[in-house]
Amino acid sequence: MPSIRRLQSTTTAPAPPPSRLTVPTERAVVGCGVYVDGVREPGHVTHQAALERVRETGRGFVWIGLHDPDRHQMEALASVFGLHELITEDAAAGRQRPKLEVYENSLVLAMSTVEYLEHQKVTDTTDIVSTGEIMVILGRDFVITVRHGDVAGLSGLRAELEGTPERLARGPAAVMHAVVDLVVDGYLRVAEKMSREVDDLEIAVFAPRTRVGIEQIYVLKRELLELKHDIAPLAFPLRRLSVEHLDLIPSVVRHYFRDVHDHHTRVAAGISTLDEQITSLVHAAMAMIGVQQNTDMRRISAWVAIAVVPTMIAGIYGMNFTNMPELRSEYGYYVVLGVMAAACTGLFLLFRRNRWL
């Protein structure tokens, strides 16, 4: 019995698994701050401490920026902020279509981002536009931005907003508006550069004595279609944000969303116009290729017709019959060569006058 008691006293309970509430999530955090009356409070805090500070004082909100978080990191964050499990899945998985989802205590806006890749010619690269994704999770006292893919950071936007406290004083919805405005401005910049690409290609297609490979047009056509698929679906979420009376979007911020929606409508219409323009270029290039093929076929046919004349005459006199006229003529050979030359010259001049040669 004593030995048993000693064994029980020395046996310890298994250690609990390490907590995933702080360390794993902090690895994905690229920015975390507490904002009160539009001013960021000094010092570095974790996301959990920041939220506790805001809810204890009842003032301000927390803005957290994440980059490529995994599922465990999002689950840890969701347990602190009380996010729905579907938000966790979408934020961790990425590759979401632009959409707006309304939950009981939060809004989730997913957007595609685009960036123009500089190059010399269309055929120098297979990618003209690089895409990424930003998801904004909005609550009453917090806003979370989640970036996926090759996307420009939001540090510049955060610094810009911190320089204008009156905008941040409007609450977390102001941050969502600023992010959306940044994304749509990126659409406008890419659309302008793509427009120049299409204009340059159009000039090259219709320039005299200039041949543009059809693959150049198809590369641009493909990139425009991808750009259209990334931009167009955001129209409906922006309309909801600018029209519907959502609890988490104050009326003063709703007016700003209307302005962003107008910009998005303009850029979406511009992309559609470019798509139609590049489709017309495809048809024009195909027609020009057909015309060039017809020209080549006429030229080939003309030379074949010229070559047929001496071949026919030589074939006739090469049949080797005994009784054939002019076979014993002293100048028959030279006469036949002269006839061949005259016939070929006549055909050449005829085709040249008809612009076959």
Coordinates of N, CA and C in Angstrom, one line a residue, residues 28-133:
A28 N 0.4 35.5 -38.3 CA -0.3 36.0 -39.5 C -0.7 37.5 -39.4
V29 N -0.5 38.1 -38.2 CA -0.9 39.5 -38.0 C 0.2 40.4 -38.6
V30 N -0.2 41.3 -39.5 CA 0.8 42.2 -40.0 C 0.5 43.6 -39.5
G31 N -0.6 43.8 -38.7 CA -0.9 45.1 -38.2 C -2.1 45.0 -37.2
C32 N -1.9 45.6 -36.0 CA -3.0 45.6 -35.0 C -2.9 46.9 -34.2
G33 N -4.1 47.5 -34.1 CA -4.1 48.8 -33.4 C -5.5 49.1 -32.8
V34 N -5.5 49.9 -31.8 CA -6.7 50.3 -31.2 C -6.9 51.8 -31.5
Y35 N -8.1 52.2 -32.0 CA -8.3 53.5 -32.4 C -9.5 54.1 -31.6
V36 N -9.2 55.2 -31.0 CA -10.2 55.9 -30.1 C -10.4 57.3 -30.7
D37 N -11.6 57.7 -31.1 CA -11.9 59.0 -31.6 C -11.0 59.2 -32.8
G38 N -10.7 58.2 -33.6 CA -9.9 58.3 -34.8 C -8.4 58.3 -34.6
V39 N -7.9 58.3 -33.4 CA -6.5 58.3 -33.1 C -6.0 57.0 -32.6
R40 N -4.9 56.5 -33.1 CA -4.4 55.2 -32.7 C -3.7 55.3 -31.3
E41 N -4.0 54.4 -30.4 CA -3.3 54.5 -29.1 C -1.9 53.9 -29.2
P42 N -1.0 54.5 -28.5 CA 0.4 54.1 -28.7 C 0.6 52.7 -28.1
G43 N 1.7 52.1 -28.5 CA 2.1 50.8 -27.9 C 1.7 49.6 -28.8
H44 N 2.3 48.5 -28.6 CA 2.0 47.3 -29.4 C 1.2 46.3 -28.5
V45 N 0.1 45.9 -29.0 CA -0.8 45.0 -28.2 C -1.2 43.8 -29.1
T46 N -1.5 42.7 -28.5 CA -2.0 41.5 -29.2 C -3.5 41.8 -29.6
H47 N -4.0 41.0 -30.5 CA -5.4 41.2 -30.9 C -6.3 40.9 -29.8
Q48 N -6.0 40.0 -28.9 CA -6.9 39.7 -27.8 C -6.9 40.8 -26.7
A49 N -5.7 41.3 -26.4 CA -5.6 42.4 -25.5 C -6.2 43.7 -26.0
A50 N -6.1 43.9 -27.3 CA -6.7 45.1 -27.9 C -8.2 45.0 -27.9
L51 N -8.8 43.9 -28.1 CA -10.3 43.7 -28.1 C -10.8 43.9 -26.6
E52 N -10.0 43.3 -25.7 CA -10.4 43.4 -24.3 C -10.4 44.9 -23.8
R53 N -9.4 45.7 -24.3 CA -9.3 47.1 -23.9 C -10.5 47.8 -24.5
V54 N -10.8 47.6 -25.7 CA -11.9 48.3 -26.3 C -13.3 48.0 -25.6
R55 N -13.5 46.7 -25.3 CA -14.7 46.3 -24.7 C -14.8 46.7 -23.2
E56 N -13.7 46.8 -22.6 CA -13.7 47.3 -21.2 C -14.0 48.8 -21.1
T57 N -13.5 49.6 -22.0 CA -13.7 51.0 -22.0 C -15.0 51.4 -22.7
G58 N -15.4 50.5 -23.6 CA -16.6 50.9 -24.4 C -16.3 52.0 -25.4
R59 N -15.1 52.2 -25.8 CA -14.7 53.3 -26.8 C -13.8 52.7 -27.8
G60 N -13.9 53.2 -29.0 CA -13.0 52.9 -30.1 C -13.3 51.6 -30.7
F61 N -12.3 51.1 -31.6 CA -12.4 49.9 -32.2 C -11.0 49.3 -32.5
V62 N -11.0 48.1 -32.9 CA -9.7 47.4 -33.2 C -9.6 47.1 -34.7
W63 N -8.5 47.4 -35.3 CA -8.2 47.1 -36.7 C -7.0 46.1 -36.8
I64 N -7.3 44.9 -37.3 CA -6.3 43.9 -37.4 C -6.1 43.5 -38.9
G65 N -4.9 43.4 -39.3 CA -4.5 43.0 -40.6 C -3.9 41.7 -40.6
L66 N -4.4 40.8 -41.5 CA -3.8 39.4 -41.6 C -3.4 39.2 -43.0
H67 N -2.3 38.3 -43.1 CA -1.8 37.9 -44.4 C -1.7 36.4 -44.5
D68 N -2.5 35.8 -45.4 CA -2.5 34.4 -45.7 C -2.6 33.6 -44.4
P69 N -3.6 33.8 -43.6 CA -3.8 33.0 -42.4 C -4.2 31.6 -42.7
D70 N -3.8 30.6 -41.9 CA -4.3 29.2 -42.1 C -5.6 29.0 -41.3
R71 N -6.1 27.8 -41.4 CA -7.4 27.5 -40.7 C -7.2 27.6 -39.2
H72 N -6.1 27.1 -38.6 CA -5.9 27.1 -37.1 C -5.8 28.6 -36.7
Q73 N -5.1 29.4 -37.4 CA -5.0 30.8 -37.0 C -6.4 31.5 -37.0
M74 N -7.2 31.2 -38.1 CA -8.5 31.9 -38.1 C -9.4 31.3 -37.1
E75 N -9.3 30.1 -36.7 CA -10.1 29.5 -35.7 C -9.8 30.2 -34.3
A76 N -8.5 30.4 -34.1 CA -8.1 31.1 -32.9 C -8.6 32.5 -32.8
L77 N -8.6 33.2 -33.9 CA -9.1 34.5 -34.0 C -10.6 34.6 -33.8
A78 N -11.3 33.6 -34.5 CA -12.7 33.6 -34.4 C -13.2 33.3 -33.0
S79 N -12.4 32.5 -32.2 CA -12.8 32.3 -30.8 C -12.8 33.5 -29.9
V80 N -11.9 34.5 -30.3 CA -11.7 35.7 -29.6 C -12.8 36.7 -30.0
F81 N -13.0 36.8 -31.3 CA -13.9 37.8 -31.8 C -15.4 37.3 -32.0
G82 N -15.6 36.0 -31.8 CA -16.9 35.5 -31.9 C -17.4 35.5 -33.4
L83 N -16.5 35.1 -34.3 CA -16.9 35.0 -35.7 C -17.6 33.7 -36.0
H84 N -18.4 33.7 -37.0 CA -19.1 32.5 -37.5 C -18.1 31.6 -38.1
E85 N -18.4 30.3 -38.0 CA -17.5 29.3 -38.6 C -17.4 29.4 -40.1
L86 N -18.4 29.8 -40.8 CA -18.3 30.0 -42.2 C -17.4 31.1 -42.6
I87 N -17.3 32.1 -41.8 CA -16.3 33.2 -42.0 C -14.9 32.6 -41.9
T88 N -14.7 31.8 -40.9 CA -13.4 31.2 -40.7 C -13.0 30.4 -41.9
E89 N -13.9 29.6 -42.4 CA -13.6 28.7 -43.6 C -13.2 29.6 -44.8
D90 N -14.0 30.6 -45.1 CA -13.8 31.4 -46.2 C -12.5 32.2 -46.1
A91 N -12.2 32.7 -44.9 CA -11.0 33.5 -44.7 C -9.7 32.7 -44.8
A92 N -9.8 31.5 -44.4 CA -8.6 30.6 -44.4 C -8.4 30.0 -45.8
A93 N -9.5 29.7 -46.5 CA -9.4 29.0 -47.8 C -9.0 30.0 -48.9
G94 N -9.5 31.3 -48.8 CA -9.3 32.2 -49.9 C -10.0 31.8 -51.2
R95 N -9.6 32.4 -52.3 CA -10.2 32.1 -53.6 C -11.7 32.3 -53.6
Q96 N -12.2 33.3 -53.0 CA -13.7 33.6 -52.9 C -14.1 34.5 -54.0
R97 N -15.2 34.3 -54.5 CA -15.8 35.3 -55.5 C -16.2 36.5 -54.7
P98 N -16.1 37.7 -55.4 CA -16.6 38.9 -54.7 C -18.0 38.8 -54.2
K99 N -18.2 39.1 -52.9 CA -19.5 38.9 -52.3 C -19.6 39.6 -51.0
L100 N -20.9 39.8 -50.6 CA -21.1 40.4 -49.3 C -22.1 39.5 -48.5
E101 N -21.6 39.1 -47.3 CA -22.4 38.2 -46.5 C -22.7 38.9 -45.2
V102 N -24.0 38.8 -44.8 CA -24.5 39.5 -43.5 C -24.8 38.4 -42.5
Y103 N -24.1 38.6 -41.4 CA -24.3 37.7 -40.2 C -24.9 38.5 -39.1
E104 N -25.2 37.8 -38.0 CA -25.9 38.4 -36.9 C -25.2 39.6 -36.3
N105 N -23.9 39.5 -36.2 CA -23.1 40.6 -35.6 C -21.9 41.0 -36.4
S106 N -21.9 40.7 -37.7 CA -20.8 41.0 -38.5 C -21.2 41.1 -40.0
L107 N -20.3 41.8 -40.8 CA -20.4 41.8 -42.2 C -19.1 41.3 -42.8
V108 N -19.2 40.6 -43.9 CA -18.0 40.0 -44.6 C -18.1 40.4 -46.1
L109 N -17.1 41.2 -46.5 CA -17.0 41.6 -47.9 C -15.7 41.0 -48.5
A110 N -15.9 40.2 -49.5 CA -14.7 39.6 -50.2 C -14.6 40.3 -51.6
M111 N -13.3 40.6 -51.9 CA -13.0 41.4 -53.2 C -11.8 40.8 -53.8
S112 N -11.8 40.8 -55.1 CA -10.6 40.5 -55.9 C -9.8 41.7 -56.2
T113 N -8.5 41.6 -56.1 CA -7.6 42.8 -56.3 C -6.8 42.5 -57.6
V114 N -6.5 43.5 -58.4 CA -5.8 43.3 -59.6 C -4.6 44.3 -59.6
E115 N -3.5 43.8 -60.3 CA -2.3 44.7 -60.4 C -1.7 44.4 -61.8
Y116 N -1.4 45.5 -62.5 CA -0.8 45.5 -63.8 C 0.7 45.1 -63.8
L117 N 1.1 44.2 -64.6 CA 2.5 43.7 -64.7 C 3.1 44.4 -65.8
E118 N 4.1 45.2 -65.6 CA 4.8 46.0 -66.6 C 5.5 45.0 -67.6
H119 N 5.5 45.3 -68.9 CA 6.2 44.5 -69.9 C 6.4 45.4 -71.1
Q120 N 7.3 44.9 -72.0 CA 7.5 45.7 -73.3 C 6.5 45.5 -74.3
K121 N 6.2 44.2 -74.6 CA 5.2 43.8 -75.6 C 4.2 42.8 -75.0
V122 N 3.1 42.7 -75.7 CA 2.1 41.7 -75.2 C 2.6 40.3 -75.2
T123 N 3.4 40.0 -76.3 CA 3.9 38.7 -76.5 C 5.2 38.4 -75.6
D124 N 5.6 39.4 -74.8 CA 6.8 39.2 -74.0 C 6.4 38.4 -72.7
T125 N 5.1 38.4 -72.4 CA 4.7 37.7 -71.2 C 3.3 37.0 -71.4
T126 N 3.1 36.0 -70.6 CA 1.8 35.3 -70.7 C 0.8 35.9 -69.7
D127 N 1.3 36.7 -68.7 CA 0.4 37.3 -67.7 C 0.6 38.9 -67.8
I128 N -0.5 39.5 -67.9 CA -0.5 41.0 -67.9 C -1.1 41.5 -66.6
V129 N -2.0 40.8 -66.0 CA -2.7 41.3 -64.8 C -2.5 40.2 -63.7
S130 N -2.0 40.6 -62.6 CA -1.9 39.7 -61.4 C -3.1 39.9 -60.5
T131 N -3.7 38.9 -60.0 CA -4.8 39.0 -59.1 C -4.5 38.5 -57.7
G132 N -5.3 39.0 -56.8 CA -5.2 38.6 -55.4 C -6.6 38.7 -54.7
E133 N -6.6 38.7 -53.4 CA -7.9 38.8 -52.7 C -7.8 39.5 -51.4

